[in-house]
JSON list of C-alpha atoms in Angstrom, two decimals:
[
{"chain": "A", "resi": 1, "resn": "UNK", "atom": "CA", "xyz": [72.30, -49.18, -56.94]},
{"chain": "A", "resi": 2, "resn": "UNK", "atom": "CA", "xyz": [71.96, -48.10, -53.31]},
{"chain": "A", "resi": 3, "resn": "UNK", "atom": "CA", "xyz": [69.19, -49.50, -51.13]},
{"chain": "A", "resi": 4, "resn": "UNK", "atom": "CA", "xyz": [68.84, -47.73, -47.79]},
{"chain": "A", "resi": 5, "resn": "UNK", "atom": "CA", "xyz": [68.20, -50.19, -44.97]},
{"chain": "A", "resi": 6, "resn": "UNK", "atom": "CA", "xyz": [68.49, -47.74, -42.08]},
{"chain": "A", "resi": 7, "resn": "UNK", "atom": "CA", "xyz": [68.38, -44.02, -42.86]},
{"chain": "A", "resi": 8, "resn": "UNK", "atom": "CA", "xyz": [71.92, -42.56, -43.13]},
{"chain": "A", "resi": 9, "resn": "UNK", "atom": "CA", "xyz": [73.38, -45.60, -41.30]},
{"chain": "A", "resi": 10, "resn": "UNK", "atom": "CA", "xyz": [73.08, -48.83, -43.32]},
{"chain": "A", "resi": 11, "resn": "UNK", "atom": "CA", "xyz": [73.09, -49.35, -47.10]},
{"chain": "A", "resi": 12, "resn": "UNK", "atom": "CA", "xyz": [73.10, -52.30, -49.52]},
{"chain": "A", "resi": 13, "resn": "UNK", "atom": "CA", "xyz": [75.11, -51.68, -52.69]},
{"chain": "A", "resi": 14, "resn": "UNK", "atom": "CA", "xyz": [74.67, -53.71, -55.87]},
{"chain": "A", "resi": 15, "resn": "UNK", "atom": "CA", "xyz": [75.93, -53.17, -59.36]},
{"chain": "A", "resi": 16, "resn": "UNK", "atom": "CA", "xyz": [77.01, -54.74, -62.60]},
{"chain": "A", "resi": 17, "resn": "UNK", "atom": "CA", "xyz": [80.11, -52.68, -63.30]},
{"chain": "A", "resi": 18, "resn": "UNK", "atom": "CA", "xyz": [83.02, -51.69, -61.13]},
{"chain": "A", "resi": 19, "resn": "UNK", "atom": "CA", "xyz": [82.39, -48.00, -61.85]},
{"chain": "A", "resi": 20, "resn": "UNK", "atom": "CA", "xyz": [78.73, -48.28, -60.80]},
{"chain": "A", "resi": 21, "resn": "UNK", "atom": "CA", "xyz": [79.65, -50.07, -57.56]},
{"chain": "A", "resi": 22, "resn": "UNK", "atom": "CA", "xyz": [82.46, -47.64, -56.70]},
{"chain": "A", "resi": 23, "resn": "UNK", "atom": "CA", "xyz": [80.22, -44.63, -57.28]},
{"chain": "A", "resi": 24, "resn": "UNK", "atom": "CA", "xyz": [77.47, -46.11, -55.10]},
{"chain": "A", "resi": 25, "resn": "UNK", "atom": "CA", "xyz": [79.91, -47.06, -52.32]},
{"chain": "A", "resi": 26, "resn": "UNK", "atom": "CA", "xyz": [81.42, -43.55, -52.35]},
{"chain": "A", "resi": 27, "resn": "UNK", "atom": "CA", "xyz": [77.95, -41.99, -52.10]},
{"chain": "A", "resi": 28, "resn": "UNK", "atom": "CA", "xyz": [76.91, -44.30, -49.24]},
{"chain": "A", "resi": 29, "resn": "UNK", "atom": "CA", "xyz": [80.20, -43.73, -47.37]},
{"chain": "A", "resi": 30, "resn": "UNK", "atom": "CA", "xyz": [79.82, -39.96, -47.63]},
{"chain": "A", "resi": 31, "resn": "UNK", "atom": "CA", "xyz": [76.22, -40.14, -46.37]},
{"chain": "A", "resi": 32, "resn": "UNK", "atom": "CA", "xyz": [77.29, -42.38, -43.47]},
{"chain": "A", "resi": 33, "resn": "UNK", "atom": "CA", "xyz": [80.25, -40.07, -42.71]},
{"chain": "A", "resi": 34, "resn": "UNK", "atom": "CA", "xyz": [77.93, -37.07, -42.27]},
{"chain": "A", "resi": 35, "resn": "UNK", "atom": "CA", "xyz": [75.77, -39.08, -39.85]},
{"chain": "A", "resi": 36, "resn": "UNK", "atom": "CA", "xyz": [78.86, -40.37, -38.03]},
{"chain": "A", "resi": 37, "resn": "UNK", "atom": "CA", "xyz": [80.06, -36.82, -37.50]},
{"chain": "A", "resi": 38, "resn": "UNK", "atom": "CA", "xyz": [76.80, -36.01, -35.72]},
{"chain": "A", "resi": 39, "resn": "UNK", "atom": "CA", "xyz": [77.01, -39.03, -33.38]},
{"chain": "A", "resi": 40, "resn": "UNK", "atom": "CA", "xyz": [80.82, -38.95, -32.99]},
{"chain": "A", "resi": 41, "resn": "UNK", "atom": "CA", "xyz": [81.34, -42.53, -31.79]},
{"chain": "A", "resi": 42, "resn": "UNK", "atom": "CA", "xyz": [81.06, -44.95, -34.73]},
{"chain": "A", "resi": 43, "resn": "UNK", "atom": "CA", "xyz": [83.26, -45.58, -37.73]},
{"chain": "A", "resi": 44, "resn": "UNK", "atom": "CA", "xyz": [82.24, -46.82, -41.16]},
{"chain": "A", "resi": 45, "resn": "UNK", "atom": "CA", "xyz": [82.46, -50.44, -42.29]},
{"chain": "A", "resi": 46, "resn": "UNK", "atom": "CA", "xyz": [82.40, -51.34, -46.01]},
{"chain": "A", "resi": 47, "resn": "UNK", "atom": "CA", "xyz": [81.85, -55.08, -46.53]},
{"chain": "A", "resi": 48, "resn": "UNK", "atom": "CA", "xyz": [82.06, -57.11, -49.73]},
{"chain": "A", "resi": 49, "resn": "UNK", "atom": "CA", "xyz": [79.68, -60.06, -49.35]},
{"chain": "A", "resi": 50, "resn": "UNK", "atom": "CA", "xyz": [80.05, -61.41, -52.87]},
{"chain": "A", "resi": 51, "resn": "UNK", "atom": "CA", "xyz": [80.99, -59.99, -56.26]},
{"chain": "A", "resi": 52, "resn": "UNK", "atom": "CA", "xyz": [78.61, -57.12, -56.91]},
{"chain": "A", "resi": 53, "resn": "UNK", "atom": "CA", "xyz": [77.09, -57.06, -53.38]},
{"chain": "A", "resi": 54, "resn": "UNK", "atom": "CA", "xyz": [78.40, -54.75, -50.66]},
{"chain": "A", "resi": 55, "resn": "UNK", "atom": "CA", "xyz": [77.14, -53.10, -47.50]},
{"chain": "A", "resi": 56, "resn": "UNK", "atom": "CA", "xyz": [78.14, -49.78, -45.99]},
{"chain": "A", "resi": 57, "resn": "UNK", "atom": "CA", "xyz": [77.20, -49.16, -42.39]},
{"chain": "A", "resi": 58, "resn": "UNK", "atom": "CA", "xyz": [78.09, -47.31, -39.24]},
{"chain": "A", "resi": 59, "resn": "UNK", "atom": "CA", "xyz": [79.67, -49.72, -36.78]},
{"chain": "A", "resi": 60, "resn": "UNK", "atom": "CA", "xyz": [80.60, -49.50, -33.12]},
{"chain": "A", "resi": 61, "resn": "UNK", "atom": "CA", "xyz": [83.34, -52.04, -33.91]},
{"chain": "A", "resi": 62, "resn": "UNK", "atom": "CA", "xyz": [85.13, -49.42, -36.04]},
{"chain": "A", "resi": 63, "resn": "UNK", "atom": "CA", "xyz": [86.66, -46.43, -34.25]},
{"chain": "A", "resi": 64, "resn": "UNK", "atom": "CA", "xyz": [85.19, -43.02, -34.96]},
{"chain": "A", "resi": 65, "resn": "UNK", "atom": "CA", "xyz": [87.05, -41.34, -37.80]},
{"chain": "A", "resi": 66, "resn": "UNK", "atom": "CA", "xyz": [88.02, -44.63, -39.48]},
{"chain": "A", "resi": 67, "resn": "UNK", "atom": "CA", "xyz": [86.59, -46.33, -42.56]},
{"chain": "A", "resi": 68, "resn": "UNK", "atom": "CA", "xyz": [87.37, -50.05, -42.61]},
{"chain": "A", "resi": 69, "resn": "UNK", "atom": "CA", "xyz": [86.96, -52.49, -45.48]},
{"chain": "A", "resi": 70, "resn": "UNK", "atom": "CA", "xyz": [86.12, -56.17, -44.97]},
{"chain": "A", "resi": 71, "resn": "UNK", "atom": "CA", "xyz": [85.93, -58.97, -47.54]},
{"chain": "A", "resi": 72, "resn": "UNK", "atom": "CA", "xyz": [83.69, -61.97, -46.81]},
{"chain": "A", "resi": 73, "resn": "UNK", "atom": "CA", "xyz": [83.84, -63.31, -50.35]},
{"chain": "A", "resi": 74, "resn": "UNK", "atom": "CA", "xyz": [86.31, -66.14, -50.37]},
{"chain": "A", "resi": 75, "resn": "UNK", "atom": "CA", "xyz": [87.87, -67.16, -47.09]},
{"chain": "A", "resi": 76, "resn": "UNK", "atom": "CA", "xyz": [85.42, -65.96, -44.46]},
{"chain": "A", "resi": 77, "resn": "UNK", "atom": "CA", "xyz": [85.70, -62.81, -42.40]},
{"chain": "A", "resi": 78, "resn": "UNK", "atom": "CA", "xyz": [88.90, -61.11, -43.41]},
{"chain": "A", "resi": 79, "resn": "UNK", "atom": "CA", "xyz": [89.74, -57.48, -42.92]},
{"chain": "A", "resi": 80, "resn": "UNK", "atom": "CA", "xyz": [91.89, -56.33, -45.79]},
{"chain": "A", "resi": 81, "resn": "UNK", "atom": "CA", "xyz": [92.34, -52.67, -45.11]},
{"chain": "A", "resi": 82, "resn": "UNK", "atom": "CA", "xyz": [91.41, -49.64, -43.15]},
{"chain": "A", "resi": 83, "resn": "UNK", "atom": "CA", "xyz": [91.62, -46.00, -44.01]},
{"chain": "A", "resi": 84, "resn": "UNK", "atom": "CA", "xyz": [91.97, -43.18, -41.54]},
{"chain": "A", "resi": 85, "resn": "UNK", "atom": "CA", "xyz": [89.60, -40.41, -42.49]},
{"chain": "A", "resi": 86, "resn": "UNK", "atom": "CA", "xyz": [90.05, -36.76, -41.74]},
{"chain": "A", "resi": 87, "resn": "UNK", "atom": "CA", "xyz": [86.85, -35.84, -39.94]},
{"chain": "A", "resi": 88, "resn": "UNK", "atom": "CA", "xyz": [86.83, -32.21, -38.91]},
{"chain": "A", "resi": 89, "resn": "UNK", "atom": "CA", "xyz": [86.24, -31.38, -35.30]},
{"chain": "A", "resi": 90, "resn": "UNK", "atom": "CA", "xyz": [82.69, -30.20, -34.57]},
{"chain": "A", "resi": 91, "resn": "UNK", "atom": "CA", "xyz": [82.57, -28.06, -31.46]}
]
């Protein structure tokens, strides 16, 4: 389930199954990506807070065109991956 905290910029994701969570995260990331392309200065941060609870948000700490994943579940703030995204040039 996706709960919008800030329109097109910040989302809470909850779910009971992996498939439900993945689908919701993908939807939230795509929505954030469209907004990011308009602003052209923030990347996307996907954070796992605990099993079944994630956030997706635009972040000035993540370079534009990058989606970064962070896991806060077990050992504190730990970045475990980033993914370069192909954002088309808007001119």
